[in-house]
XYZ file of C-alpha atoms in Angstrom:
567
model
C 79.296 115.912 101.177
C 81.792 118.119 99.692
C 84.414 116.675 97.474
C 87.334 117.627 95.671
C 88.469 117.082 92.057
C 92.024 116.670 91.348
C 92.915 115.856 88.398
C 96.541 113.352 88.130
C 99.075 115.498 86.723
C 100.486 115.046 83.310
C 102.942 112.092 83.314
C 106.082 112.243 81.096
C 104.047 113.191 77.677
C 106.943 111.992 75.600
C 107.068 108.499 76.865
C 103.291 108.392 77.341
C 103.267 109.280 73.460
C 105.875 106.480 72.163
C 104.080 104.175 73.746
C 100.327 104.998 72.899
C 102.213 104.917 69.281
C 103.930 101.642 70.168
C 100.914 99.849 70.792
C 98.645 101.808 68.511
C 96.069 102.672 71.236
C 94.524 106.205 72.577
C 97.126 109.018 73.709
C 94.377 109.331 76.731
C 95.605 105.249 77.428
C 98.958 105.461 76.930
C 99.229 108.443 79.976
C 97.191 106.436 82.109
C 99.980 103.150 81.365
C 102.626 105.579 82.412
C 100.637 107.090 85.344
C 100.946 103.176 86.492
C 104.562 102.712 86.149
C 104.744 101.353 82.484
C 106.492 103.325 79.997
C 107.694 100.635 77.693
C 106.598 97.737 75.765
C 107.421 94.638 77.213
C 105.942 95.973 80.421
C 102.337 96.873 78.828
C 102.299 93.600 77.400
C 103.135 91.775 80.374
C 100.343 94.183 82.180
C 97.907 93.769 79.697
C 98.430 89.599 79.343
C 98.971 88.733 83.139
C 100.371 85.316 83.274
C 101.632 82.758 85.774
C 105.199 82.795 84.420
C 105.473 86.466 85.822
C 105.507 85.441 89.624
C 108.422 85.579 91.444
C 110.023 82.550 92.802
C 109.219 81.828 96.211
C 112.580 81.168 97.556
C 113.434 84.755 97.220
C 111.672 85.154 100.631
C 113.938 85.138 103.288
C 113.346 82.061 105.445
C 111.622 80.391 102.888
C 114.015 77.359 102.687
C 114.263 76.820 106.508
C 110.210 76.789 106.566
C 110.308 73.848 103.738
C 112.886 71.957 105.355
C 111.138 71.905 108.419
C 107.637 71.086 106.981
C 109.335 68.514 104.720
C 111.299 66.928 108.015
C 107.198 67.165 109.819
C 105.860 64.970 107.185
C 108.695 62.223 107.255
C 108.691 61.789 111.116
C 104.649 62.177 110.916
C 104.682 64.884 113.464
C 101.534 66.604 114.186
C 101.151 70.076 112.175
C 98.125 72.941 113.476
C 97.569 75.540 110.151
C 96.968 78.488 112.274
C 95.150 81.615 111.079
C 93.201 84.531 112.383
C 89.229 84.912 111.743
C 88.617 87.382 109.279
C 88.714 86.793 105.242
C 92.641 86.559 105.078
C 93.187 84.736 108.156
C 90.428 82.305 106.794
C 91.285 81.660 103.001
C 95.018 81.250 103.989
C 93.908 78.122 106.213
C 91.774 76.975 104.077
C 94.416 77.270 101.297
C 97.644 75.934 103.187
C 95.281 72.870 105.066
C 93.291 71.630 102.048
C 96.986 71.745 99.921
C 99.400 70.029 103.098
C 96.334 67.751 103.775
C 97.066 66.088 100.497
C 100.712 65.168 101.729
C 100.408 64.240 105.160
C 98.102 63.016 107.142
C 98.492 64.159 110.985
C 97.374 67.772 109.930
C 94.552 70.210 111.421
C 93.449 73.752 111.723
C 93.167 76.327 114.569
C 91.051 79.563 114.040
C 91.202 81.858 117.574
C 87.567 82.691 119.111
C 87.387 86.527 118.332
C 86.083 87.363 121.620
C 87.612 84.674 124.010
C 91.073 84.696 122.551
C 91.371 88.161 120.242
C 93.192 88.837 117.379
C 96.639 87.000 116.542
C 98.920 84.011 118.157
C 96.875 83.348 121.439
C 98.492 81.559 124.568
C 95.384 79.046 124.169
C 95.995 78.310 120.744
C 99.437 77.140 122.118
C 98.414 75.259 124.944
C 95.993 73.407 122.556
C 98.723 72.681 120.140
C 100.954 71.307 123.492
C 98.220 69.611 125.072
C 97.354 67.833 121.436
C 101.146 67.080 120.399
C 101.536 69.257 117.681
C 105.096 69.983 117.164
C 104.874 72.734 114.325
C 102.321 75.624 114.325
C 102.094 76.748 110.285
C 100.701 80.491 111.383
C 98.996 82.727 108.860
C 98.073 86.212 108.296
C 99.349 86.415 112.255
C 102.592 85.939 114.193
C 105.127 89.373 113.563
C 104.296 90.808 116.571
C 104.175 86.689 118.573
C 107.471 87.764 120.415
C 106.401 86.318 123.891
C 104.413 84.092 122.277
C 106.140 82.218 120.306
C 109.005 81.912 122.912
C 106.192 80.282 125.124
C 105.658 77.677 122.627
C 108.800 76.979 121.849
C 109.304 76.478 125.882
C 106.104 74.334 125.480
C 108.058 72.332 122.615
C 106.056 73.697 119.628
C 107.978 75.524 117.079
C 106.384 77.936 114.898
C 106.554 78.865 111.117
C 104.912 82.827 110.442
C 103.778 83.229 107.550
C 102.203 87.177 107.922
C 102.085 90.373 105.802
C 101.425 92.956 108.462
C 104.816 95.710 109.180
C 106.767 93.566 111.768
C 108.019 95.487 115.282
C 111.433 96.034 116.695
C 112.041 92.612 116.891
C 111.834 89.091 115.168
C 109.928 86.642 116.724
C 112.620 83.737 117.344
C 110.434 81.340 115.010
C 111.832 78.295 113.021
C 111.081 81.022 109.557
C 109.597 83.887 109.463
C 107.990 85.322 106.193
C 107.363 88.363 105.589
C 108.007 90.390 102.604
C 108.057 93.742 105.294
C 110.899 92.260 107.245
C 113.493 95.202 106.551
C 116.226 92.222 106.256
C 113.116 90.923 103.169
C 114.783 91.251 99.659
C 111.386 89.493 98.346
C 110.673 91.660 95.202
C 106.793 92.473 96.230
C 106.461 93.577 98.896
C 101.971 93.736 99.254
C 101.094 90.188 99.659
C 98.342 89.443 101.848
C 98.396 87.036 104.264
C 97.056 84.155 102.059
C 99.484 85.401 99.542
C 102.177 84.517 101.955
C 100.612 81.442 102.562
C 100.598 80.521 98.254
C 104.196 81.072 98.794
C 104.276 78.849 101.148
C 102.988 75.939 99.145
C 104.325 77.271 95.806
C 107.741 76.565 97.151
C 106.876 73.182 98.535
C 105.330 72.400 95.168
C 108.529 73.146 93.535
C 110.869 71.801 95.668
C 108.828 68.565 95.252
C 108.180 68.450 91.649
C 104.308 69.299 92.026
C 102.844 70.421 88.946
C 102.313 74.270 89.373
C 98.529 73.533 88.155
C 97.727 72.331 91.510
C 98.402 75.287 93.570
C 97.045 77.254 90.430
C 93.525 75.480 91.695
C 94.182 77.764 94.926
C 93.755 80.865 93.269
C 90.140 81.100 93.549
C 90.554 81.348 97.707
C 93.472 83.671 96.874
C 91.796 86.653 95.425
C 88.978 86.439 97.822
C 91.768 87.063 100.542
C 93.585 89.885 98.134
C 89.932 91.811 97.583
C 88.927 91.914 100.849
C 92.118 92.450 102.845
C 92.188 95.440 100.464
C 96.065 94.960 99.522
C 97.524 96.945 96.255
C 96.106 95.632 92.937
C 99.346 95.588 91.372
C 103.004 93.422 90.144
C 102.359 89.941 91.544
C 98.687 90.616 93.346
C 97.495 91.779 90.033
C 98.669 88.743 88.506
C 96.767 86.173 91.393
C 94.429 88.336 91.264
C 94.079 87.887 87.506
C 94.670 84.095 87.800
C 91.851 83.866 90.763
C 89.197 86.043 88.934
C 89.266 83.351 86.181
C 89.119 80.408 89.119
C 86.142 81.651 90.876
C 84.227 82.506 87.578
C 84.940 79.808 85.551
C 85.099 76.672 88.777
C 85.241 77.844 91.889
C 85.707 75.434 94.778
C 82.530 73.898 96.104
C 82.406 75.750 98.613
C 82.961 79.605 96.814
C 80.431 77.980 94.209
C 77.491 77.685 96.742
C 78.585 80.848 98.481
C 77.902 82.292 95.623
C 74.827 80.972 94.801
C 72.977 82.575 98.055
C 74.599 85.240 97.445
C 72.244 85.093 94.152
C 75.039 85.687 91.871
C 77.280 82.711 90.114
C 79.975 84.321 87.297
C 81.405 87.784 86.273
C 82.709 88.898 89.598
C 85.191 91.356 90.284
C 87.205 92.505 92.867
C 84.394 94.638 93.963
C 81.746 92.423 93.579
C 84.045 90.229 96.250
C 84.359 92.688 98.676
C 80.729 93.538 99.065
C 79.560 89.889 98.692
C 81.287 87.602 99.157
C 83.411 89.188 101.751
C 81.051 89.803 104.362
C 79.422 86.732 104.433
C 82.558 84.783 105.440
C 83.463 87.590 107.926
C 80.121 86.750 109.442
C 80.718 83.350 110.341
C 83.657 84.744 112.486
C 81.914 88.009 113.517
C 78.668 86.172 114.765
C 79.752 82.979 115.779
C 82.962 81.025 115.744
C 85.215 81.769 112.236
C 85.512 77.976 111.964
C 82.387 77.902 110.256
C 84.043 79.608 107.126
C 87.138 77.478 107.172
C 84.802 74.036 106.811
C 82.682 76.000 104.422
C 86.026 76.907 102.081
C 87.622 73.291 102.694
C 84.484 71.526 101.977
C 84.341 68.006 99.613
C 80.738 67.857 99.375
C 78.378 70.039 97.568
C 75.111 69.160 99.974
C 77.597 69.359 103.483
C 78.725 73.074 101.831
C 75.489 73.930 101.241
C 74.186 73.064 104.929
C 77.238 75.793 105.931
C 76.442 77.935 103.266
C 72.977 79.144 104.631
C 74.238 78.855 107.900
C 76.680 81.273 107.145
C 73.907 83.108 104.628
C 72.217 83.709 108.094
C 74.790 85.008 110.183
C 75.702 87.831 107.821
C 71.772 88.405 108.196
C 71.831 88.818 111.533
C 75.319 90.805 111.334
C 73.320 93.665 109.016
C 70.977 94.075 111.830
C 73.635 94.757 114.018
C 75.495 96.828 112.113
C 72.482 98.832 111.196
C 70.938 99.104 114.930
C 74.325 100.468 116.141
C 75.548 102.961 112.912
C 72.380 104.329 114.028
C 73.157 104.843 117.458
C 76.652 106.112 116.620
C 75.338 108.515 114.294
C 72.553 109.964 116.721
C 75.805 110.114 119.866
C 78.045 112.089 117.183
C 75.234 114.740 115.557
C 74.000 115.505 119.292
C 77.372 116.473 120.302
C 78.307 119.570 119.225
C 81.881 118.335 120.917
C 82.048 115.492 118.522
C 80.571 117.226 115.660
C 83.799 120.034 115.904
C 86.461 117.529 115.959
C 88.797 116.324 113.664
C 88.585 112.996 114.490
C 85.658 110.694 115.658
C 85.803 108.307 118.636
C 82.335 106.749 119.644
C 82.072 104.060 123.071
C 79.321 101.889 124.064
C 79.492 98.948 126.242
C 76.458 97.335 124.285
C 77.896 97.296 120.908
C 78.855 94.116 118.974
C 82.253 93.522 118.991
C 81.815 91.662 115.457
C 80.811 94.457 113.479
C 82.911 97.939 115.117
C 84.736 97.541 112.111
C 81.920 98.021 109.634
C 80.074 100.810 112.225
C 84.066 102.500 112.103
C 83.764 102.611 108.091
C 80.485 103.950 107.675
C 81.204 107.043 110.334
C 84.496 107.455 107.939
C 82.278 107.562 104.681
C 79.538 109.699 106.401
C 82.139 112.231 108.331
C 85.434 111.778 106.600
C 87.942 111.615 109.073
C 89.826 109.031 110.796
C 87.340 107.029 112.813
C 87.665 104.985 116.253
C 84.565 102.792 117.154
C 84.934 101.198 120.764
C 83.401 98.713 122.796
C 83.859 96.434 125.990
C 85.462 93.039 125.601
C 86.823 90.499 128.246
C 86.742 92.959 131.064
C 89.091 95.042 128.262
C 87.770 97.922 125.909
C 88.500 96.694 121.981
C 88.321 99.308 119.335
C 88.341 99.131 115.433
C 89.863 102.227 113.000
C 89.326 103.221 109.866
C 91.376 106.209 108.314
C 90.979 108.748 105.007
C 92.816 108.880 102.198
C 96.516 110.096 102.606
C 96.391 110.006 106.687
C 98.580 106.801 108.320
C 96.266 105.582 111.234
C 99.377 103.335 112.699
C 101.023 106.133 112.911
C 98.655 108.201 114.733
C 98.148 105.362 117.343
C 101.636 105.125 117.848
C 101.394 108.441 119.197
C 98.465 106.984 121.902
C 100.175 103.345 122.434
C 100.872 104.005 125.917
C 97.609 104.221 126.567
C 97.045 100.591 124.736
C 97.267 97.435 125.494
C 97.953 96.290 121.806
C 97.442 97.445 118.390
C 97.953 96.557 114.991
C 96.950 96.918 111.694
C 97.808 98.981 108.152
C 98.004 102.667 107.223
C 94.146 102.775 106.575
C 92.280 100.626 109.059
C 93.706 99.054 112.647
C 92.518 97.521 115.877
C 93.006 98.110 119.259
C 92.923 97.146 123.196
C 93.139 99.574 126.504
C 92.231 99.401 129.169
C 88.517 101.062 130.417
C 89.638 103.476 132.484
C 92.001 104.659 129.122
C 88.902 105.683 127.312
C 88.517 109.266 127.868
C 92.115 109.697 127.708
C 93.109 108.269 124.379
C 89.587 109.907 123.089
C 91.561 113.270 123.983
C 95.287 111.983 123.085
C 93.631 110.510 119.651
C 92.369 113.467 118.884
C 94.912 115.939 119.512
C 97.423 113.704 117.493
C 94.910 113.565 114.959
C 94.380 117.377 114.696
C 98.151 118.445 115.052
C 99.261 115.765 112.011
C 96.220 115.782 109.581
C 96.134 118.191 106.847
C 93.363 119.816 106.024
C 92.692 119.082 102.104
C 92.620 115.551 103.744
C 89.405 115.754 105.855
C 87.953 116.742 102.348
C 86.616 113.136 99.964
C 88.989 113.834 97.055
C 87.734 112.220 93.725
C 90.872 111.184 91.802
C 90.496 112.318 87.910
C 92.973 110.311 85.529
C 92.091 111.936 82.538
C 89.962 114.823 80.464
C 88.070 112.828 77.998
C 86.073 113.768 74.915
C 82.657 111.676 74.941
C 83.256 110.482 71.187
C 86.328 109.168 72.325
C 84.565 105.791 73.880
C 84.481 103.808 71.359
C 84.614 99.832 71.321
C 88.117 100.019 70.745
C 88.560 102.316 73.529
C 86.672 100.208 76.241
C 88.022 96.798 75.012
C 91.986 98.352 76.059
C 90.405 100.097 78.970
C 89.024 96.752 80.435
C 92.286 95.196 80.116
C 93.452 97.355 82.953
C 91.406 94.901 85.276
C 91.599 93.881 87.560
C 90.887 96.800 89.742
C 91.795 97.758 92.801
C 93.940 99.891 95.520
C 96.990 101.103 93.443
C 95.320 99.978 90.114
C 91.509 101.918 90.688
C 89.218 102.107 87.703
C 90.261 105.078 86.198
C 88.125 108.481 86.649
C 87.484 110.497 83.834
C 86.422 114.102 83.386
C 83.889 115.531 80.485
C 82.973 118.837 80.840
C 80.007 120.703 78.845
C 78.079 117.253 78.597
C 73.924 117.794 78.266
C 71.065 115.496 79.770
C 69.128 113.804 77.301
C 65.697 114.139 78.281
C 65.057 114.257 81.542
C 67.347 112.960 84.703
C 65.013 110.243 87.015
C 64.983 109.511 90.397
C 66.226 105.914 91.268
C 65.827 104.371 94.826
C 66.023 107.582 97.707
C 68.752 109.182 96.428
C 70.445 108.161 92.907
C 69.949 109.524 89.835
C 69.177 107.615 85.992
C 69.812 109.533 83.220
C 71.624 109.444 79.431
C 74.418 112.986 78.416
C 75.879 113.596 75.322
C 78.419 116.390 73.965
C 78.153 117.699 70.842
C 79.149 114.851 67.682
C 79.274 111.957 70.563
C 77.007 109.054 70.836
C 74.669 109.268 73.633
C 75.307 107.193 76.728
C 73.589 105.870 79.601
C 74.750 106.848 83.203
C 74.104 105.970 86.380
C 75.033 108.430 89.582
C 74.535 106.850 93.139
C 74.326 109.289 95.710
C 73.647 112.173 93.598
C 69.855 112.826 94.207
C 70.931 116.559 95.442
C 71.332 117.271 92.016
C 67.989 116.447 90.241
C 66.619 119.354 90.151
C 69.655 121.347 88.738
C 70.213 119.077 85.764
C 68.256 120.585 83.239
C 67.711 120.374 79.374
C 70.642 122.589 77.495
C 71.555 123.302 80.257
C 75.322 122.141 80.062
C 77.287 120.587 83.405
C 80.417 118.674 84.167
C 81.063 114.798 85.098
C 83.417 113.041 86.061
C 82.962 109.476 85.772
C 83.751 105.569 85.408
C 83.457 103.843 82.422
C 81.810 99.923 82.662
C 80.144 97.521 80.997
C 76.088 97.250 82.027
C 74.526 93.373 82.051
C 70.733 93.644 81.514
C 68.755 90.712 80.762
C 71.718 89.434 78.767
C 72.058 93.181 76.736
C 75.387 94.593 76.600
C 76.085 98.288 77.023
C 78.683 101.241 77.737
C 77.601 102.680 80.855
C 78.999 105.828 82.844
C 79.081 105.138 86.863
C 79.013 108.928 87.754
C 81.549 109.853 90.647
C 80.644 113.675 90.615
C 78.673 116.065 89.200
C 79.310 120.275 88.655
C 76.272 122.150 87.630
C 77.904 125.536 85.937
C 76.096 127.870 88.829
């Protein structure tokens, strides 16, 4: 697939300059610092030396003191609390986080994940009637709730109040809930404003923690859960996420909770994982226990005391994100053969695919490969409870909320983020919002942004990377939306020896410029060019730099994002 390079523009060279000077590092470093928002000393240092001290105090959120006082008032009349949260990674680790820390302070305490099928995403009215029916007085709900209008008025009617703890952009109104956190609320002065929903949830307990004179070290054991939830729900790598996310690298690689720790291990991987590393192991695994089967699964498996019980779920789980693959696979391929024998589909700007066969469970994973293989924003749908359910995936640049707030009518619900969503209509809606999504689509997108675009941070010299260079460059980490690896560009580089073939279509090789060290590189997805990379024959890269493990060896490898043969 075609992409483009664009290179970031030149930041202010005067600050960038000062402080490459300032800290005695690379000019090439000091732009990117800038690039990121830091053009001064005492903010490099507290980017490069992340620390606990640099969150922000909890109570800053509005409605964070009415939540505590009504928790706090739960616990001394031993009222029944139900930690609410939705099935996916976020929805998951915030239970898991919030129940295991509560559980610890009171004892009339238990969890509620919805069925994905039965009950669908969010506050459901069964959730409610089982909190009614069971006595709870207080639903604690996570990663869920800004949209509960109706909902939460029924409880309340049913004689359950509710506490929302959620991340997602609220609507036009409140829900009339005892608190309501979220750093989006317009009325919000919370400084960060890209916590995800288990982020909201460390909040939560942060401030309960303080307000009762608990050590900060025991919600810092939380952290582990915490990045899981901040890799996967793919929120911004920066300010206060970079910082958990900092804290909850160290967790999970150093002493993960038992049941991360044997997630991990049949996963067949134990230390040095980053956020990526999360979001393509551990990440799916959990989101098969909810995709597969019933969600609850995961929250035993990340609550879990004992090593041999969290093993049991481990495999368990292990298998379910087996059997989600297949899945996935079976119907990507399906989707793939309905959109390249339509010559309809092929000539749109958008891509909506329907089958009343497909797995509910894994539309979302179908949606983002038909975005990676296509590049435009993507709509996989399929039927559920008598309903049709759909999941989105956008590109780069193009808000996907937005765009279905131009078909809502034709909805039942939706919800979601900028870049991915989900969705309900109605069957007979199908053709129509295929049409209305795509005119909306076509009339709003522009075109550079149906195009991959590979984000260059810098021109780099080869002979540049040096130890000294890398060590700095690491310190960037952790990585993520907002906060990518950075992308570098060397042009006139030469193949030494001969490029291989790896797997069906990646390429091995080692480049060089003149005066520069060699250096190994890997590019995935680049067989195409084999055959033009050729001895003296120069060509241009562009590039991540990382650090290859083999067999205990260290190295400076380059991951190769694109190539540019000179004809």
């Amino acid at each position: 697939m075609q992409k483009r390079w664009v290179i970031r523009e030149n930041t202010n060279e005067q600050a960038a300059n000062s402080l490459s000077s300032e800290l005695n590092i690379d000019p090439v470093l000091g732009r990117m610092l800038v690039q990121r928002g830091i053009d001064n000393f005492d903010d490099a240092r507290h980017f490069f030396r992340p620390d606990h001290r640099h969150l922000h105090d909890p109570f800053l959120m509005k409605d964070m003191e009415k939540a505590i006082e009504r928790i706090e008032d739960a616990i001394k009349a031993n009222e029944k609390i139900l930690i609410y949260g939705d099935y996916d990674v976020d929805g998951t680790t915030s239970v898991a986080v919030v129940y295991s820390f509560l559980k610890k302070y009171h004892r009339y305490l238990e969890y509620y994940i919805p069925d994905r099928y039965l009950e669908g995403y969010g506050v459901s009215l069964k959730g409610i009637d089982y909190a009614a029916e069971n006595g709870f007085t207080l639903i604690i709900a996570l990663d869920c709730g800004i949209k509960a209008v109706d909902k939460v008025a029924y409880a309340t009617e049913r004689g359950v109040d509710f506490i929302i703890c959620d991340h997602h952009t609220p609507g036009d109104e409140i829900p009339a809930a005892i608190a309501v956190l979220d750093p989006k609320r317009t009325d919000c002065e919370y400084p960060y404003k890209e916590l995800s929903g288990c982020g909201i949830g460390f909040k939560l307990i942060q401030a309960f923690a303080e307000k009762n004179n608990i050590p900060f070290e025991e919600i810092l054991g939380y952290t582990d859960l915490l990045v899981v939830s901040i890799a996967c729900d793919i929120v911004h790598i920066t300010g206060e996420n970079r910082v958990l996310a900092y804290l909850g690298l160290q967790k999970l690689n150093n002493n993960p909770c038992i049941g991360l720790k044997t997630l991990m291990d049949v996963a067949g991987r134990s230390s040095n994982y980053t956020i990526s590393d999360i979001v393509f192991s551990i990440g799916p695994r959990i989101n098969a226990a909810g995709r597969i089967d019933d969600a609850k699964h995961a929250v035993e498996l990340l609550i879990a005391c004992n090593e041999d019980n969290a093993k049991i779920k481990s495999e368990l789980i292990n298998l379910k994100n087996i059997e989600r693959k297949e899945h996935d696979l079976n119907i990507t391929d399906e989707a793939l053969s309905m959109i390249d024998n339509s010559e309809v589909l092929i000539a749109r700007k958008s891509t909506v695919v329907f089958s009343e066969n497909w797995h509910k469970g894994v539309i979302g994973i179908v949606a983002s490969r038909l975005t990676e293989k296509y590049y435009r924003p993507t709509v996989v749908l399929t039927r559920s409870n008598g309903h049709v359910a759909g999941s989105a995936r956008s590109v780069l640049g193009y808000d996907l909320y937005e765009a279905l707030c131009g078909c809502s009518d034709l909805l039942i619900q939706f919800g979601g983020h900028k870049y991915a969503a989900g969705l309900t209509m109605q069957p007979e809606n199908v053709e129509a919002f295929m049409h209305r999504f795509e005119e909306v689509v076509s009339t709003s997108i522009k075109p550079e942004q149906l195009i991959q675009q590979v984000s260059i941070d810098a021109l780099l010299e080869l002979k540049q990377i040096e130890p000294k260079f890398f060590r700095i460059l690491s310190q960037f980490s952790p990585f993520g939306p907002e906060n990518m690896a950075p992308v570098f560009l060397s042009k006139n580089v030469y193949v030494c020896g001969s490029a291989m073939p790896v797997g069906t279509n990646h390429i091995k090789m080692s480049v060089m410029q003149p005066g520069s060290p060699m250096f190994d590189c890997i590019a995935f997805g680049h067989g195409e060019f084999l055959d033009k990379i050729k001895k003296d024959v120069p060509f241009d890269i562009c590039y991540t730099i990382e650090e290859n493990i083999w067999r205990e060896k260290r190295s400076i490898q380059l991951n190769i994002k694109g190539i540019r043969c000179r004809d």
